[in-house]
PDB file of C-alpha atoms in Angstrom:
ATOM      1  CA  MET A   6      -8.184 -38.290 -19.648  1.00 70.00           C
ATOM      2  CA  MET A   7      -6.450 -40.236 -22.385  1.00 93.00           C
ATOM      3  CA  TRP A   8      -3.877 -39.353 -25.044  1.00 95.00           C
ATOM      4  CA  THR A   9      -4.338 -40.339 -28.672  1.00 96.00           C
ATOM      5  CA  VAL A  10      -1.980 -39.624 -31.564  1.00 97.00           C
ATOM      6  CA  GLY A  11      -2.892 -39.900 -35.217  1.00 97.00           C
ATOM      7  CA  PRO A  12      -2.170 -38.481 -38.665  1.00 98.00           C
ATOM      8  CA  GLU A  13      -3.663 -35.149 -39.654  1.00 97.00           C
ATOM      9  CA  PRO A  14      -3.596 -33.336 -43.009  1.00 97.00           C
ATOM     10  CA  TYR A  15      -0.880 -30.673 -42.790  1.00 96.00           C
ATOM     11  CA  ASP A  16      -3.328 -28.072 -44.133  1.00 95.00           C
ATOM     12  CA  SER A  17      -6.317 -28.842 -41.887  1.00 97.00           C
ATOM     13  CA  SER A  18      -7.780 -26.225 -39.551  1.00 96.00           C
ATOM     14  CA  VAL A  19      -6.521 -28.251 -36.558  1.00 97.00           C
ATOM     15  CA  ALA A  20      -2.982 -28.312 -37.983  1.00 96.00           C
ATOM     16  CA  ALA A  21      -3.144 -24.583 -38.743  1.00 95.00           C
ATOM     17  CA  ALA A  22      -4.266 -23.697 -35.217  1.00 96.00           C
ATOM     18  CA  LEU A  23      -1.528 -25.804 -33.637  1.00 96.00           C
ATOM     19  CA  TRP A  24       1.119 -24.391 -36.040  1.00 94.00           C
ATOM     20  CA  ARG A  25       0.035 -20.869 -35.063  1.00 94.00           C
ATOM     21  CA  ALA A  26       0.280 -21.699 -31.348  1.00 95.00           C
ATOM     22  CA  TYR A  27       3.690 -23.348 -31.834  1.00 94.00           C
ATOM     23  CA  TYR A  28       5.176 -20.577 -33.948  1.00 93.00           C
ATOM     24  CA  THR A  29       3.817 -17.818 -31.728  1.00 94.00           C
ATOM     25  CA  GLU A  30       5.337 -19.419 -28.645  1.00 93.00           C
ATOM     26  CA  VAL A  31       8.808 -20.042 -30.061  1.00 92.00           C
ATOM     27  CA  SER A  32       8.960 -16.705 -31.872  1.00 92.00           C
ATOM     28  CA  ASP A  33       7.840 -14.734 -28.819  1.00 93.00           C
ATOM     29  CA  ARG A  34      10.321 -16.647 -26.685  1.00 92.00           C
ATOM     30  CA  TRP A  35      13.181 -15.707 -29.026  1.00 91.00           C
ATOM     31  CA  TYR A  36      12.207 -12.042 -29.243  1.00 94.00           C
ATOM     32  CA  GLU A  37      11.633 -11.741 -25.500  1.00 93.00           C
ATOM     33  CA  LEU A  38      15.057 -13.281 -24.815  1.00 90.00           C
ATOM     34  CA  HIS A  39      16.978 -11.253 -27.418  1.00 92.00           C
ATOM     35  CA  GLU A  40      15.012  -8.015 -27.759  1.00 94.00           C
ATOM     36  CA  GLY A  41      12.726  -7.799 -24.725  1.00 95.00           C
ATOM     37  CA  ARG A  42       9.518  -7.792 -26.771  1.00 94.00           C
ATOM     38  CA  SER A  43       7.012 -10.133 -28.367  1.00 93.00           C
ATOM     39  CA  THR A  44       6.908 -10.840 -32.091  1.00 93.00           C
ATOM     40  CA  ASP A  45       5.653  -8.061 -34.339  1.00 93.00           C
ATOM     41  CA  PRO A  46       2.148  -9.158 -35.451  1.00 91.00           C
ATOM     42  CA  ASP A  47       2.855  -8.509 -39.155  1.00 93.00           C
ATOM     43  CA  GLU A  48       6.065 -10.542 -38.998  1.00 91.00           C
ATOM     44  CA  LEU A  49       4.249 -13.328 -37.166  1.00 89.00           C
ATOM     45  CA  GLU A  50       1.588 -13.552 -39.885  1.00 91.00           C
ATOM     46  CA  ARG A  51       4.207 -13.462 -42.650  1.00 92.00           C
ATOM     47  CA  GLU A  52       6.332 -16.235 -41.095  1.00 90.00           C
ATOM     48  CA  ILE A  53       3.379 -18.496 -40.270  1.00 89.00           C
ATOM     49  CA  ALA A  54       2.145 -18.186 -43.858  1.00 91.00           C
ATOM     50  CA  ALA A  55       5.641 -18.758 -45.303  1.00 91.00           C
ATOM     51  CA  ASP A  56       6.017 -22.249 -43.804  1.00 90.00           C
ATOM     52  CA  THR A  57       2.994 -24.140 -45.054  1.00 91.00           C
ATOM     53  CA  GLY A  58       4.158 -27.507 -43.757  1.00 93.00           C
ATOM     54  CA  ALA A  59       3.708 -29.053 -47.197  1.00 95.00           C
ATOM     55  CA  CYS A  60       6.839 -31.166 -46.605  1.00 96.00           C
ATOM     56  CA  LEU A  61       4.722 -33.073 -44.057  1.00 97.00           C
ATOM     57  CA  ALA A  62       2.304 -34.318 -46.717  1.00 97.00           C
ATOM     58  CA  PRO A  63       2.325 -37.910 -47.942  1.00 96.00           C
ATOM     59  CA  PRO A  64       3.964 -39.736 -49.524  1.00 96.00           C
ATOM     60  CA  GLY A  65       7.258 -38.417 -48.085  1.00 97.00           C
ATOM     61  CA  GLY A  66       5.957 -36.943 -44.856  1.00 98.00           C
ATOM     62  CA  VAL A  67       3.340 -37.088 -42.153  1.00 98.00           C
ATOM     63  CA  LEU A  68       1.947 -34.711 -39.564  1.00 98.00           C
ATOM     64  CA  LEU A  69       0.720 -36.224 -36.319  1.00 98.00           C
ATOM     65  CA  VAL A  70      -1.672 -34.579 -33.887  1.00 98.00           C
ATOM     66  CA  ALA A  71      -1.886 -35.532 -30.241  1.00 98.00           C
ATOM     67  CA  ARG A  72      -5.248 -35.179 -28.592  1.00 97.00           C
ATOM     68  CA  TYR A  73      -5.883 -35.139 -24.866  1.00 96.00           C
ATOM     69  CA  GLY A  74      -9.420 -36.070 -23.953  1.00 93.00           C
ATOM     70  CA  GLY A  75     -10.278 -35.711 -27.640  1.00 94.00           C
ATOM     71  CA  GLU A  76      -9.051 -32.097 -27.880  1.00 96.00           C
ATOM     72  CA  PRO A  77      -6.081 -31.135 -30.111  1.00 97.00           C
ATOM     73  CA  ALA A  78      -3.061 -30.778 -27.854  1.00 97.00           C
ATOM     74  CA  GLY A  79       0.093 -30.895 -29.976  1.00 97.00           C
ATOM     75  CA  THR A  80       1.922 -31.922 -33.103  1.00 97.00           C
ATOM     76  CA  ALA A  81       4.975 -33.689 -34.448  1.00 98.00           C
ATOM     77  CA  GLY A  82       5.869 -34.172 -38.068  1.00 97.00           C
ATOM     78  CA  VAL A  83       8.424 -36.077 -40.078  1.00 98.00           C
ATOM     79  CA  HIS A  84       9.541 -35.895 -43.670  1.00 97.00           C
ATOM     80  CA  LEU A  85      12.169 -37.774 -45.593  1.00 98.00           C
ATOM     81  CA  THR A  86      15.311 -35.830 -46.436  1.00 97.00           C
ATOM     82  CA  ASP A  87      16.707 -38.859 -48.270  1.00 96.00           C
ATOM     83  CA  PRO A  88      15.514 -42.487 -48.518  1.00 96.00           C
ATOM     84  CA  ALA A  89      17.119 -43.457 -45.177  1.00 97.00           C
ATOM     85  CA  THR A  90      16.751 -40.220 -43.164  1.00 98.00           C
ATOM     86  CA  ALA A  91      13.698 -38.485 -41.750  1.00 98.00           C
ATOM     87  CA  GLU A  92      13.645 -35.054 -40.161  1.00 98.00           C
ATOM     88  CA  LEU A  93      11.544 -34.434 -37.054  1.00 98.00           C
ATOM     89  CA  LYS A  94       9.653 -31.124 -37.256  1.00 96.00           C
ATOM     90  CA  ARG A  95       7.055 -29.092 -35.359  1.00 94.00           C
ATOM     91  CA  VAL A  96       7.218 -30.970 -32.069  1.00 96.00           C
ATOM     92  CA  PHE A  97       4.861 -28.973 -29.892  1.00 96.00           C
ATOM     93  CA  LEU A  98       2.554 -29.492 -26.954  1.00 96.00           C
ATOM     94  CA  ARG A  99       0.236 -26.839 -25.529  1.00 95.00           C
ATOM     95  CA  LYS A 100       1.691 -25.389 -22.323  1.00 94.00           C
ATOM     96  CA  GLU A 101      -1.223 -26.399 -20.131  1.00 94.00           C
ATOM     97  CA  LEU A 102      -0.782 -30.069 -21.106  1.00 94.00           C
ATOM     98  CA  ARG A 103       2.963 -30.381 -20.641  1.00 92.00           C
ATOM     99  CA  GLY A 104       4.254 -32.781 -18.022  1.00 91.00           C
ATOM    100  CA  ARG A 105       1.567 -35.396 -18.732  1.00 93.00           C
ATOM    101  CA  GLY A 106       3.562 -37.675 -21.055  1.00 91.00           C
ATOM    102  CA  GLY A 107       2.254 -36.318 -24.339  1.00 94.00           C
ATOM    103  CA  ALA A 108       5.582 -35.155 -25.752  1.00 95.00           C
ATOM    104  CA  SER A 109       7.179 -38.599 -25.408  1.00 95.00           C
ATOM    105  CA  LEU A 110       4.133 -40.181 -27.063  1.00 96.00           C
ATOM    106  CA  LEU A 111       4.301 -37.716 -29.939  1.00 97.00           C
ATOM    107  CA  VAL A 112       8.003 -38.295 -30.564  1.00 98.00           C
ATOM    108  CA  ALA A 113       7.572 -42.089 -30.362  1.00 97.00           C
ATOM    109  CA  ALA A 114       4.711 -41.897 -32.875  1.00 98.00           C
ATOM    110  CA  ALA A 115       6.851 -39.701 -35.139  1.00 98.00           C
ATOM    111  CA  GLU A 116       9.672 -42.255 -34.945  1.00 98.00           C
ATOM    112  CA  ASP A 117       7.203 -45.000 -35.911  1.00 98.00           C
ATOM    113  CA  ALA A 118       5.994 -42.862 -38.824  1.00 98.00           C
ATOM    114  CA  ALA A 119       9.597 -42.317 -39.940  1.00 98.00           C
ATOM    115  CA  ARG A 120      10.209 -46.078 -39.872  1.00 98.00           C
ATOM    116  CA  ALA A 121       7.045 -46.604 -41.921  1.00 97.00           C
ATOM    117  CA  LEU A 122       8.470 -44.176 -44.506  1.00 97.00           C
ATOM    118  CA  GLY A 123      11.610 -46.333 -44.667  1.00 97.00           C
ATOM    119  CA  ALA A 124      13.920 -44.163 -42.556  1.00 98.00           C
ATOM    120  CA  ARG A 125      16.678 -45.780 -40.552  1.00 98.00           C
ATOM    121  CA  ARG A 126      17.754 -42.502 -38.915  1.00 98.00           C
ATOM    122  CA  ILE A 127      15.923 -39.429 -37.665  1.00 98.00           C
ATOM    123  CA  VAL A 128      17.441 -35.958 -37.312  1.00 98.00           C
ATOM    124  CA  LEU A 129      16.265 -32.640 -35.916  1.00 97.00           C
ATOM    125  CA  ASP A 130      17.463 -29.166 -35.083  1.00 96.00           C
ATOM    126  CA  THR A 131      16.497 -26.847 -32.269  1.00 95.00           C
ATOM    127  CA  ARG A 132      17.545 -23.617 -30.595  1.00 93.00           C
ATOM    128  CA  HIS A 133      19.700 -23.064 -27.535  1.00 92.00           C
ATOM    129  CA  ASP A 134      16.891 -21.403 -25.555  1.00 91.00           C
ATOM    130  CA  LEU A 135      14.528 -24.360 -26.054  1.00 92.00           C
ATOM    131  CA  VAL A 136      16.104 -26.193 -23.123  1.00 92.00           C
ATOM    132  CA  GLU A 137      13.019 -28.320 -22.453  1.00 93.00           C
ATOM    133  CA  ALA A 138      13.084 -29.646 -26.012  1.00 94.00           C
ATOM    134  CA  ARG A 139      16.786 -30.434 -25.809  1.00 95.00           C
ATOM    135  CA  ALA A 140      16.245 -32.287 -22.520  1.00 95.00           C
ATOM    136  CA  LEU A 141      13.353 -34.271 -24.048  1.00 96.00           C
ATOM    137  CA  TYR A 142      15.395 -35.350 -27.051  1.00 97.00           C
ATOM    138  CA  THR A 143      18.348 -36.366 -24.887  1.00 97.00           C
ATOM    139  CA  ARG A 144      16.053 -38.333 -22.560  1.00 96.00           C
ATOM    140  CA  LEU A 145      14.597 -40.144 -25.593  1.00 97.00           C
ATOM    141  CA  GLY A 146      18.003 -41.265 -26.865  1.00 97.00           C
ATOM    142  CA  TYR A 147      18.868 -38.539 -29.353  1.00 98.00           C
ATOM    143  CA  LEU A 148      22.552 -37.643 -29.590  1.00 98.00           C
ATOM    144  CA  GLU A 149      23.833 -34.178 -30.361  1.00 96.00           C
ATOM    145  CA  THR A 150      25.634 -34.154 -33.723  1.00 96.00           C
ATOM    146  CA  GLU A 151      27.332 -31.878 -36.181  1.00 95.00           C
ATOM    147  CA  PRO A 152      24.957 -29.620 -38.162  1.00 94.00           C
ATOM    148  CA  HIS A 153      22.936 -31.351 -40.865  1.00 93.00           C
ATOM    149  CA  ASN A 154      21.391 -28.146 -42.201  1.00 92.00           C
ATOM    150  CA  ASP A 155      21.948 -24.392 -42.210  1.00 91.00           C
ATOM    151  CA  GLN A 156      18.600 -23.244 -40.830  1.00 88.00           C
ATOM    152  CA  ALA A 157      18.708 -19.644 -39.595  1.00 84.00           C
ATOM    153  CA  TYR A 158      17.792 -20.336 -35.963  1.00 86.00           C
ATOM    154  CA  ALA A 159      19.233 -23.848 -35.592  1.00 91.00           C
ATOM    155  CA  GLU A 160      21.847 -24.009 -32.837  1.00 93.00           C
ATOM    156  CA  HIS A 161      21.727 -27.680 -31.821  1.00 96.00           C
ATOM    157  CA  TRP A 162      21.396 -30.725 -34.066  1.00 96.00           C
ATOM    158  CA  PHE A 163      20.395 -34.214 -32.941  1.00 98.00           C
ATOM    159  CA  SER A 164      20.222 -37.663 -34.501  1.00 98.00           C
ATOM    160  CA  LYS A 165      18.924 -41.076 -33.525  1.00 98.00           C
ATOM    161  CA  ARG A 166      19.203 -44.473 -35.169  1.00 98.00           C
ATOM    162  CA  LEU A 167      15.839 -46.122 -35.742  1.00 97.00           C
ATOM    163  CA  ALA A 168      15.707 -49.883 -35.127  1.00 84.00           C
TER     164      ALA A 168
END
């Protein structure tokens, strides 16, 4: 099986299905950790609909989809926050495909996309309980920094210079 990574419209059915899988996983993980339950279905629908991903549309953004053996497997997106800075968003890989190198490929492709948009630096935020994500970013050369936003669930902020 082979990995491929390419751009995808942020509002395609593939993007929507992967966004739903991503959001369900991270939301359920938070609620299970803090409240011992999964996400309320009505809240899940409301929150998925509230973040359309429109910031990942050209010309200032891009959504990438990784495919494994031709099947959609994950996403990563970037959008410019200023002319020199891109923000990495929606990095996700389906559970059953983790550990096969796809996450590193997605992040590298997102960094290339950020460079193509003119960014010289890439930033991201994540939560404390997403330890696998934090380990990935550290392994890929991201450095933990001071907060660059005030997102409700952001607990760790990272940055990387783009060559």
